[in-house]
Amino acid sequence: MKTKLLFPLKVLGLSVSLFILWKPLSWTYGFLLDLLLKYFYSLYHLLSKNDEFPYLASLSLIPLIALTLATPKIKFSRKALIVALGCAASLFLDFSAIQFDIREELVSGGAIGSFSYDTYRLSKWLLPFLIWIVFNYQFMSEYSRPATD
């Protein structure tokens, strides 16, 4: 019973602390995305002083990191693997979005309400939860069982 109460509190505490620290940490995500784009397009440069795309794109990683770190009974190496796979999937999704010029629509605001924008945002926010569920289904079945005190 103690684990059932402690898990949501851990998720909340980790989410708040990650959100507070995320602005400087998001530039690492932007740097990795920029390196990936430079590898495929040598003239393309993502990061600029006023560019908010890496910050907004990486915000969806907060739930994945918070849920993964708060999940009990999982080894640290497995937690690191889940977070790394989530970051790689997020980078791939953002790279694909830039390939289809969604980024330009996002920055200009012209895509809001379009199918491509809605699909991108929905997949960005569902991806962390789906990755966490796939890798932690054992914990979820254990978490939902009634306590036998």
PDB file of N, CA and C in Angstrom, residues 17-107:
ATOM      1  N   SER A  17      10.422  19.206 -10.404  1.00  0.00           N
ATOM      2  CA  SER A  17      11.849  19.543 -10.411  1.00  0.00           C
ATOM      3  C   SER A  17      12.434  19.508 -11.823  1.00  0.00           C
ATOM      4  N   LEU A  18      12.011  18.550 -12.647  1.00  0.00           N
ATOM      5  CA  LEU A  18      12.486  18.516 -14.031  1.00  0.00           C
ATOM      6  C   LEU A  18      11.983  19.719 -14.822  1.00  0.00           C
ATOM      7  N   PHE A  19      10.753  20.116 -14.566  1.00  0.00           N
ATOM      8  CA  PHE A  19      10.203  21.275 -15.272  1.00  0.00           C
ATOM      9  C   PHE A  19      10.977  22.553 -14.915  1.00  0.00           C
ATOM     10  N   ILE A  20      11.354  22.681 -13.658  1.00  0.00           N
ATOM     11  CA  ILE A  20      12.116  23.860 -13.225  1.00  0.00           C
ATOM     12  C   ILE A  20      13.496  23.873 -13.879  1.00  0.00           C
ATOM     13  N   LEU A  21      14.133  22.719 -13.981  1.00  0.00           N
ATOM     14  CA  LEU A  21      15.483  22.626 -14.539  1.00  0.00           C
ATOM     15  C   LEU A  21      15.511  22.406 -16.053  1.00  0.00           C
ATOM     16  N   TRP A  22      14.362  22.344 -16.702  1.00  0.00           N
ATOM     17  CA  TRP A  22      14.336  21.888 -18.082  1.00  0.00           C
ATOM     18  C   TRP A  22      14.877  22.878 -19.093  1.00  0.00           C
ATOM     19  N   LYS A  23      14.724  24.153 -18.866  1.00  0.00           N
ATOM     20  CA  LYS A  23      15.178  25.134 -19.861  1.00  0.00           C
ATOM     21  C   LYS A  23      16.659  24.946 -20.212  1.00  0.00           C
ATOM     22  N   PRO A  24      17.567  24.888 -19.240  1.00  0.00           N
ATOM     23  CA  PRO A  24      18.967  24.658 -19.630  1.00  0.00           C
ATOM     24  C   PRO A  24      19.214  23.249 -20.172  1.00  0.00           C
ATOM     25  N   LEU A  25      18.483  22.255 -19.662  1.00  0.00           N
ATOM     26  CA  LEU A  25      18.691  20.887 -20.132  1.00  0.00           C
ATOM     27  C   LEU A  25      18.149  20.663 -21.540  1.00  0.00           C
ATOM     28  N   SER A  26      17.183  21.483 -21.950  1.00  0.00           N
ATOM     29  CA  SER A  26      16.600  21.298 -23.286  1.00  0.00           C
ATOM     30  C   SER A  26      17.580  21.666 -24.389  1.00  0.00           C
ATOM     31  N   TRP A  27      18.564  22.502 -24.077  1.00  0.00           N
ATOM     32  CA  TRP A  27      19.539  22.858 -25.102  1.00  0.00           C
ATOM     33  C   TRP A  27      20.426  21.676 -25.461  1.00  0.00           C
ATOM     34  N   THR A  28      20.593  20.721 -24.557  1.00  0.00           N
ATOM     35  CA  THR A  28      21.312  19.491 -24.894  1.00  0.00           C
ATOM     36  C   THR A  28      20.518  18.714 -25.940  1.00  0.00           C
ATOM     37  N   TYR A  29      19.213  18.631 -25.741  1.00  0.00           N
ATOM     38  CA  TYR A  29      18.343  17.969 -26.714  1.00  0.00           C
ATOM     39  C   TYR A  29      18.413  18.700 -28.055  1.00  0.00           C
ATOM     40  N   GLY A  30      18.363  20.012 -28.018  1.00  0.00           N
ATOM     41  CA  GLY A  30      18.458  20.801 -29.243  1.00  0.00           C
ATOM     42  C   GLY A  30      19.797  20.622 -29.935  1.00  0.00           C
ATOM     43  N   PHE A  31      20.859  20.506 -29.147  1.00  0.00           N
ATOM     44  CA  PHE A  31      22.191  20.294 -29.709  1.00  0.00           C
ATOM     45  C   PHE A  31      22.266  18.946 -30.429  1.00  0.00           C
ATOM     46  N   LEU A  32      21.701  17.895 -29.817  1.00  0.00           N
ATOM     47  CA  LEU A  32      21.690  16.581 -30.455  1.00  0.00           C
ATOM     48  C   LEU A  32      20.856  16.596 -31.739  1.00  0.00           C
ATOM     49  N   LEU A  33      19.731  17.278 -31.698  1.00  0.00           N
ATOM     50  CA  LEU A  33      18.898  17.390 -32.894  1.00  0.00           C
ATOM     51  C   LEU A  33      19.621  18.184 -33.979  1.00  0.00           C
ATOM     52  N   ASP A  34      20.325  19.213 -33.569  1.00  0.00           N
ATOM     53  CA  ASP A  34      21.105  20.015 -34.514  1.00  0.00           C
ATOM     54  C   ASP A  34      22.224  19.181 -35.160  1.00  0.00           C
ATOM     55  N   LEU A  35      22.903  18.358 -34.365  1.00  0.00           N
ATOM     56  CA  LEU A  35      23.951  17.479 -34.917  1.00  0.00           C
ATOM     57  C   LEU A  35      23.366  16.478 -35.909  1.00  0.00           C
ATOM     58  N   LEU A  36      22.211  15.942 -35.582  1.00  0.00           N
ATOM     59  CA  LEU A  36      21.555  14.996 -36.474  1.00  0.00           C
ATOM     60  C   LEU A  36      21.189  15.660 -37.794  1.00  0.00           C
ATOM     61  N   LEU A  37      20.683  16.888 -37.719  1.00  0.00           N
ATOM     62  CA  LEU A  37      20.316  17.604 -38.936  1.00  0.00           C
ATOM     63  C   LEU A  37      21.547  17.989 -39.755  1.00  0.00           C
ATOM     64  N   LYS A  38      22.620  18.382 -39.071  1.00  0.00           N
ATOM     65  CA  LYS A  38      23.849  18.740 -39.786  1.00  0.00           C
ATOM     66  C   LYS A  38      24.460  17.529 -40.486  1.00  0.00           C
ATOM     67  N   TYR A  39      24.271  16.357 -39.916  1.00  0.00           N
ATOM     68  CA  TYR A  39      24.794  15.142 -40.537  1.00  0.00           C
ATOM     69  C   TYR A  39      24.125  14.894 -41.887  1.00  0.00           C
ATOM     70  N   PHE A  40      22.818  15.128 -41.946  1.00  0.00           N
ATOM     71  CA  PHE A  40      22.078  14.888 -43.186  1.00  0.00           C
ATOM     72  C   PHE A  40      22.039  16.114 -44.095  1.00  0.00           C
ATOM     73  N   TYR A  41      22.041  17.298 -43.500  1.00  0.00           N
ATOM     74  CA  TYR A  41      21.979  18.541 -44.275  1.00  0.00           C
ATOM     75  C   TYR A  41      23.062  19.471 -43.745  1.00  0.00           C
ATOM     76  N   SER A  42      24.149  19.576 -44.438  1.00  0.00           N
ATOM     77  CA  SER A  42      25.298  20.321 -43.929  1.00  0.00           C
ATOM     78  C   SER A  42      25.019  21.818 -43.785  1.00  0.00           C
ATOM     79  N   LEU A  43      24.076  22.367 -44.525  1.00  0.00           N
ATOM     80  CA  LEU A  43      23.794  23.802 -44.444  1.00  0.00           C
ATOM     81  C   LEU A  43      22.698  24.136 -43.441  1.00  0.00           C
ATOM     82  N   TYR A  44      22.015  23.131 -42.917  1.00  0.00           N
ATOM     83  CA  TYR A  44      20.889  23.384 -42.017  1.00  0.00           C
ATOM     84  C   TYR A  44      21.402  23.648 -40.604  1.00  0.00           C
ATOM     85  N   HIS A  45      20.861  24.666 -39.968  1.00  0.00           N
ATOM     86  CA  HIS A  45      21.244  25.009 -38.599  1.00  0.00           C
ATOM     87  C   HIS A  45      19.973  25.258 -37.801  1.00  0.00           C
ATOM     88  N   LEU A  46      19.760  24.483 -36.761  1.00  0.00           N
ATOM     89  CA  LEU A  46      18.524  24.564 -35.993  1.00  0.00           C
ATOM     90  C   LEU A  46      18.577  25.623 -34.907  1.00  0.00           C
ATOM     91  N   LEU A  47      19.653  25.629 -34.153  1.00  0.00           N
ATOM     92  CA  LEU A  47      19.698  26.474 -32.962  1.00  0.00           C
ATOM     93  C   LEU A  47      20.007  27.927 -33.293  1.00  0.00           C
ATOM     94  N   SER A  48      19.218  28.791 -32.742  1.00  0.00           N
ATOM     95  CA  SER A  48      19.504  30.216 -32.779  1.00  0.00           C
ATOM     96  C   SER A  48      19.181  30.759 -31.391  1.00  0.00           C
ATOM     97  N   LYS A  49      19.511  31.996 -31.139  1.00  0.00           N
ATOM     98  CA  LYS A  49      19.315  32.539 -29.797  1.00  0.00           C
ATOM     99  C   LYS A  49      17.838  32.633 -29.417  1.00  0.00           C
ATOM    100  N   ASN A  50      16.968  32.852 -30.371  1.00  0.00           N
ATOM    101  CA  ASN A  50      15.551  33.031 -30.075  1.00  0.00           C
ATOM    102  C   ASN A  50      14.702  31.820 -30.448  1.00  0.00           C
ATOM    103  N   ASP A  51      15.310  30.710 -30.781  1.00  0.00           N
ATOM    104  CA  ASP A  51      14.567  29.545 -31.227  1.00  0.00           C
ATOM    105  C   ASP A  51      14.048  28.765 -30.018  1.00  0.00           C
ATOM    106  N   GLU A  52      12.746  28.618 -29.923  1.00  0.00           N
ATOM    107  CA  GLU A  52      12.130  27.891 -28.816  1.00  0.00           C
ATOM    108  C   GLU A  52      11.797  26.450 -29.196  1.00  0.00           C
ATOM    109  N   PHE A  53      12.045  26.048 -30.423  1.00  0.00           N
ATOM    110  CA  PHE A  53      11.660  24.704 -30.863  1.00  0.00           C
ATOM    111  C   PHE A  53      12.295  23.596 -30.030  1.00  0.00           C
ATOM    112  N   PRO A  54      13.605  23.613 -29.740  1.00  0.00           N
ATOM    113  CA  PRO A  54      14.170  22.521 -28.918  1.00  0.00           C
ATOM    114  C   PRO A  54      13.542  22.459 -27.533  1.00  0.00           C
ATOM    115  N   TYR A  55      13.231  23.613 -26.951  1.00  0.00           N
ATOM    116  CA  TYR A  55      12.611  23.629 -25.626  1.00  0.00           C
ATOM    117  C   TYR A  55      11.214  23.020 -25.680  1.00  0.00           C
ATOM    118  N   LEU A  56      10.421  23.453 -26.634  1.00  0.00           N
ATOM    119  CA  LEU A  56       9.053  22.949 -26.742  1.00  0.00           C
ATOM    120  C   LEU A  56       9.034  21.482 -27.155  1.00  0.00           C
ATOM    121  N   ALA A  57       9.946  21.089 -28.026  1.00  0.00           N
ATOM    122  CA  ALA A  57       9.978  19.708 -28.495  1.00  0.00           C
ATOM    123  C   ALA A  57      10.413  18.742 -27.406  1.00  0.00           C
ATOM    124  N   SER A  58      11.278  19.181 -26.519  1.00  0.00           N
ATOM    125  CA  SER A  58      11.800  18.273 -25.505  1.00  0.00           C
ATOM    126  C   SER A  58      10.959  18.245 -24.235  1.00  0.00           C
ATOM    127  N   LEU A  59       9.976  19.100 -24.110  1.00  0.00           N
ATOM    128  CA  LEU A  59       9.136  19.100 -22.913  1.00  0.00           C
ATOM    129  C   LEU A  59       8.390  17.788 -22.718  1.00  0.00           C
ATOM    130  N   SER A  60       8.089  17.098 -23.788  1.00  0.00           N
ATOM    131  CA  SER A  60       7.345  15.838 -23.662  1.00  0.00           C
ATOM    132  C   SER A  60       8.188  14.728 -23.037  1.00  0.00           C
ATOM    133  N   LEU A  61       9.473  14.953 -22.874  1.00  0.00           N
ATOM    134  CA  LEU A  61      10.319  13.946 -22.214  1.00  0.00           C
ATOM    135  C   LEU A  61      10.195  13.989 -20.694  1.00  0.00           C
ATOM    136  N   ILE A  62       9.673  15.068 -20.149  1.00  0.00           N
ATOM    137  CA  ILE A  62       9.527  15.182 -18.690  1.00  0.00           C
ATOM    138  C   ILE A  62       8.664  14.054 -18.124  1.00  0.00           C
ATOM    139  N   PRO A  63       7.477  13.753 -18.702  1.00  0.00           N
ATOM    140  CA  PRO A  63       6.699  12.640 -18.140  1.00  0.00           C
ATOM    141  C   PRO A  63       7.412  11.296 -18.233  1.00  0.00           C
ATOM    142  N   LEU A  64       8.115  11.053 -19.325  1.00  0.00           N
ATOM    143  CA  LEU A  64       8.826   9.783 -19.470  1.00  0.00           C
ATOM    144  C   LEU A  64       9.909   9.636 -18.406  1.00  0.00           C
ATOM    145  N   ILE A  65      10.696  10.675 -18.218  1.00  0.00           N
ATOM    146  CA  ILE A  65      11.782  10.613 -17.233  1.00  0.00           C
ATOM    147  C   ILE A  65      11.220  10.499 -15.820  1.00  0.00           C
ATOM    148  N   ALA A  66      10.187  11.280 -15.516  1.00  0.00           N
ATOM    149  CA  ALA A  66       9.598  11.240 -14.174  1.00  0.00           C
ATOM    150  C   ALA A  66       8.959   9.879 -13.886  1.00  0.00           C
ATOM    151  N   LEU A  67       8.182   9.359 -14.820  1.00  0.00           N
ATOM    152  CA  LEU A  67       7.547   8.051 -14.614  1.00  0.00           C
ATOM    153  C   LEU A  67       8.585   6.944 -14.496  1.00  0.00           C
ATOM    154  N   THR A  68       9.605   6.991 -15.321  1.00  0.00           N
ATOM    155  CA  THR A  68      10.623   5.940 -15.311  1.00  0.00           C
ATOM    156  C   THR A  68      11.438   5.969 -14.022  1.00  0.00           C
ATOM    157  N   LEU A  69      11.865   7.152 -13.606  1.00  0.00           N
ATOM    158  CA  LEU A  69      12.665   7.236 -12.384  1.00  0.00           C
ATOM    159  C   LEU A  69      11.847   6.919 -11.130  1.00  0.00           C
ATOM    160  N   ALA A  70      10.545   7.187 -11.158  1.00  0.00           N
ATOM    161  CA  ALA A  70       9.704   6.933  -9.989  1.00  0.00           C
ATOM    162  C   ALA A  70       9.250   5.484  -9.886  1.00  0.00           C
ATOM    163  N   THR A  71       9.364   4.727 -10.957  1.00  0.00           N
ATOM    164  CA  THR A  71       8.907   3.341 -10.949  1.00  0.00           C
ATOM    165  C   THR A  71       9.814   2.493 -10.059  1.00  0.00           C
ATOM    166  N   PRO A  72       9.229   1.845  -9.032  1.00  0.00           N
ATOM    167  CA  PRO A  72      10.058   1.021  -8.138  1.00  0.00           C
ATOM    168  C   PRO A  72      10.352  -0.345  -8.748  1.00  0.00           C
ATOM    169  N   LYS A  73      11.274  -1.052  -8.145  1.00  0.00           N
ATOM    170  CA  LYS A  73      11.628  -2.429  -8.492  1.00  0.00           C
ATOM    171  C   LYS A  73      12.182  -2.585  -9.899  1.00  0.00           C
ATOM    172  N   ILE A  74      12.796  -1.549 -10.437  1.00  0.00           N
ATOM    173  CA  ILE A  74      13.437  -1.631 -11.744  1.00  0.00           C
ATOM    174  C   ILE A  74      14.880  -1.189 -11.556  1.00  0.00           C
ATOM    175  N   LYS A  75      15.802  -1.943 -12.127  1.00  0.00           N
ATOM    176  CA  LYS A  75      17.217  -1.611 -12.013  1.00  0.00           C
ATOM    177  C   LYS A  75      17.514  -0.288 -12.719  1.00  0.00           C
ATOM    178  N   PHE A  76      18.556   0.375 -12.220  1.00  0.00           N
ATOM    179  CA  PHE A  76      18.931   1.665 -12.800  1.00  0.00           C
ATOM    180  C   PHE A  76      19.344   1.525 -14.268  1.00  0.00           C
ATOM    181  N   SER A  77      19.995   0.429 -14.607  1.00  0.00           N
ATOM    182  CA  SER A  77      20.415   0.241 -16.004  1.00  0.00           C
ATOM    183  C   SER A  77      19.208   0.143 -16.934  1.00  0.00           C
ATOM    184  N   ARG A  78      18.144  -0.511 -16.475  1.00  0.00           N
ATOM    185  CA  ARG A  78      16.917  -0.598 -17.276  1.00  0.00           C
ATOM    186  C   ARG A  78      16.237   0.763 -17.379  1.00  0.00           C
ATOM    187  N   LYS A  79      16.258   1.529 -16.289  1.00  0.00           N
ATOM    188  CA  LYS A  79      15.690   2.882 -16.323  1.00  0.00           C
ATOM    189  C   LYS A  79      16.451   3.756 -17.317  1.00  0.00           C
ATOM    190  N   ALA A  80      17.764   3.648 -17.303  1.00  0.00           N
ATOM    191  CA  ALA A  80      18.579   4.424 -18.250  1.00  0.00           C
ATOM    192  C   ALA A  80      18.276   4.016 -19.687  1.00  0.00           C
ATOM    193  N   LEU A  81      18.078   2.716 -19.915  1.00  0.00           N
ATOM    194  CA  LEU A  81      17.743   2.237 -21.250  1.00  0.00           C
ATOM    195  C   LEU A  81      16.388   2.785 -21.715  1.00  0.00           C
ATOM    196  N   ILE A  82      15.410   2.793 -20.833  1.00  0.00           N
ATOM    197  CA  ILE A  82      14.078   3.308 -21.184  1.00  0.00           C
ATOM    198  C   ILE A  82      14.157   4.793 -21.535  1.00  0.00           C
ATOM    199  N   VAL A  83      14.882   5.564 -20.735  1.00  0.00           N
ATOM    200  CA  VAL A  83      15.015   7.004 -21.003  1.00  0.00           C
ATOM    201  C   VAL A  83      15.778   7.227 -22.311  1.00  0.00           C
ATOM    202  N   ALA A  84      16.829   6.447 -22.545  1.00  0.00           N
ATOM    203  CA  ALA A  84      17.594   6.596 -23.793  1.00  0.00           C
ATOM    204  C   ALA A  84      16.748   6.250 -25.016  1.00  0.00           C
ATOM    205  N   LEU A  85      15.964   5.191 -24.930  1.00  0.00           N
ATOM    206  CA  LEU A  85      15.082   4.827 -26.044  1.00  0.00           C
ATOM    207  C   LEU A  85      14.005   5.886 -26.261  1.00  0.00           C
ATOM    208  N   GLY A  86      13.495   6.448 -25.183  1.00  0.00           N
ATOM    209  CA  GLY A  86      12.504   7.514 -25.308  1.00  0.00           C
ATOM    210  C   GLY A  86      13.089   8.761 -25.952  1.00  0.00           C
ATOM    211  N   CYS A  87      14.307   9.114 -25.572  1.00  0.00           N
ATOM    212  CA  CYS A  87      14.972  10.276 -26.185  1.00  0.00           C
ATOM    213  C   CYS A  87      15.250  10.024 -27.656  1.00  0.00           C
ATOM    214  N   ALA A  88      15.685   8.808 -27.984  1.00  0.00           N
ATOM    215  CA  ALA A  88      15.952   8.480 -29.386  1.00  0.00           C
ATOM    216  C   ALA A  88      14.667   8.516 -30.210  1.00  0.00           C
ATOM    217  N   ALA A  89      13.581   7.991 -29.667  1.00  0.00           N
ATOM    218  CA  ALA A  89      12.299   8.023 -30.381  1.00  0.00           C
ATOM    219  C   ALA A  89      11.809   9.458 -30.553  1.00  0.00           C
ATOM    220  N   SER A  90      12.008  10.277 -29.535  1.00  0.00           N
ATOM    221  CA  SER A  90      11.605  11.679 -29.628  1.00  0.00           C
ATOM    222  C   SER A  90      12.447  12.431 -30.660  1.00  0.00           C
ATOM    223  N   LEU A  91      13.754  12.180 -30.663  1.00  0.00           N
ATOM    224  CA  LEU A  91      14.625  12.790 -31.671  1.00  0.00           C
ATOM    225  C   LEU A  91      14.215  12.382 -33.085  1.00  0.00           C
ATOM    226  N   PHE A  92      13.889  11.100 -33.260  1.00  0.00           N
ATOM    227  CA  PHE A  92      13.456  10.623 -34.570  1.00  0.00           C
ATOM    228  C   PHE A  92      12.148  11.304 -34.988  1.00  0.00           C
ATOM    229  N   LEU A  93      11.227  11.439 -34.048  1.00  0.00           N
ATOM    230  CA  LEU A  93       9.954  12.095 -34.358  1.00  0.00           C
ATOM    231  C   LEU A  93      10.152  13.559 -34.735  1.00  0.00           C
ATOM    232  N   ASP A  94      11.016  14.264 -33.998  1.00  0.00           N
ATOM    233  CA  ASP A  94      11.284  15.665 -34.329  1.00  0.00           C
ATOM    234  C   ASP A  94      12.029  15.799 -35.653  1.00  0.00           C
ATOM    235  N   PHE A  95      12.966  14.908 -35.892  1.00  0.00           N
ATOM    236  CA  PHE A  95      13.683  14.924 -37.162  1.00  0.00           C
ATOM    237  C   PHE A  95      12.712  14.692 -38.323  1.00  0.00           C
ATOM    238  N   SER A  96      11.791  13.751 -38.135  1.00  0.00           N
ATOM    239  CA  SER A  96      10.787  13.495 -39.167  1.00  0.00           C
ATOM    240  C   SER A  96       9.875  14.695 -39.364  1.00  0.00           C
ATOM    241  N   ALA A  97       9.521  15.353 -38.265  1.00  0.00           N
ATOM    242  CA  ALA A  97       8.658  16.535 -38.368  1.00  0.00           C
ATOM    243  C   ALA A  97       9.355  17.645 -39.140  1.00  0.00           C
ATOM    244  N   ILE A  98      10.640  17.809 -38.903  1.00  0.00           N
ATOM    245  CA  ILE A  98      11.390  18.830 -39.637  1.00  0.00           C
ATOM    246  C   ILE A  98      11.484  18.440 -41.110  1.00  0.00           C
ATOM    247  N   GLN A  99      11.612  17.146 -41.377  1.00  0.00           N
ATOM    248  CA  GLN A  99      11.656  16.684 -42.759  1.00  0.00           C
ATOM    249  C   GLN A  99      10.391  17.062 -43.519  1.00  0.00           C
ATOM    250  N   PHE A 100       9.270  17.008 -42.849  1.00  0.00           N
ATOM    251  CA  PHE A 100       7.994  17.323 -43.498  1.00  0.00           C
ATOM    252  C   PHE A 100       7.599  18.781 -43.313  1.00  0.00           C
ATOM    253  N   ASP A 101       8.572  19.595 -42.917  1.00  0.00           N
ATOM    254  CA  ASP A 101       8.380  21.051 -42.777  1.00  0.00           C
ATOM    255  C   ASP A 101       7.305  21.443 -41.780  1.00  0.00           C
ATOM    256  N   ILE A 102       7.068  20.597 -40.808  1.00  0.00           N
ATOM    257  CA  ILE A 102       6.115  20.969 -39.767  1.00  0.00           C
ATOM    258  C   ILE A 102       6.716  22.064 -38.900  1.00  0.00           C
ATOM    259  N   ARG A 103       8.040  22.063 -38.738  1.00  0.00           N
ATOM    260  CA  ARG A 103       8.684  23.056 -37.888  1.00  0.00           C
ATOM    261  C   ARG A 103       8.380  24.462 -38.381  1.00  0.00           C
ATOM    262  N   GLU A 104       8.458  24.676 -39.673  1.00  0.00           N
ATOM    263  CA  GLU A 104       8.180  26.003 -40.214  1.00  0.00           C
ATOM    264  C   GLU A 104       6.740  26.417 -39.937  1.00  0.00           C
ATOM    265  N   GLU A 105       5.836  25.449 -40.027  1.00  0.00           N
ATOM    266  CA  GLU A 105       4.448  25.748 -39.726  1.00  0.00           C
ATOM    267  C   GLU A 105       4.258  26.017 -38.237  1.00  0.00           C
ATOM    268  N   LEU A 106       4.998  25.283 -37.394  1.00  0.00           N
ATOM    269  CA  LEU A 106       4.886  25.486 -35.949  1.00  0.00           C
ATOM    270  C   LEU A 106       5.377  26.872 -35.547  1.00  0.00           C
ATOM    271  N   VAL A 107       6.486  27.287 -36.112  1.00  0.00           N
ATOM    272  CA  VAL A 107       7.072  28.578 -35.765  1.00  0.00           C
ATOM    273  C   VAL A 107       6.184  29.719 -36.256  1.00  0.00           C
TER     274      VAL A 107
END
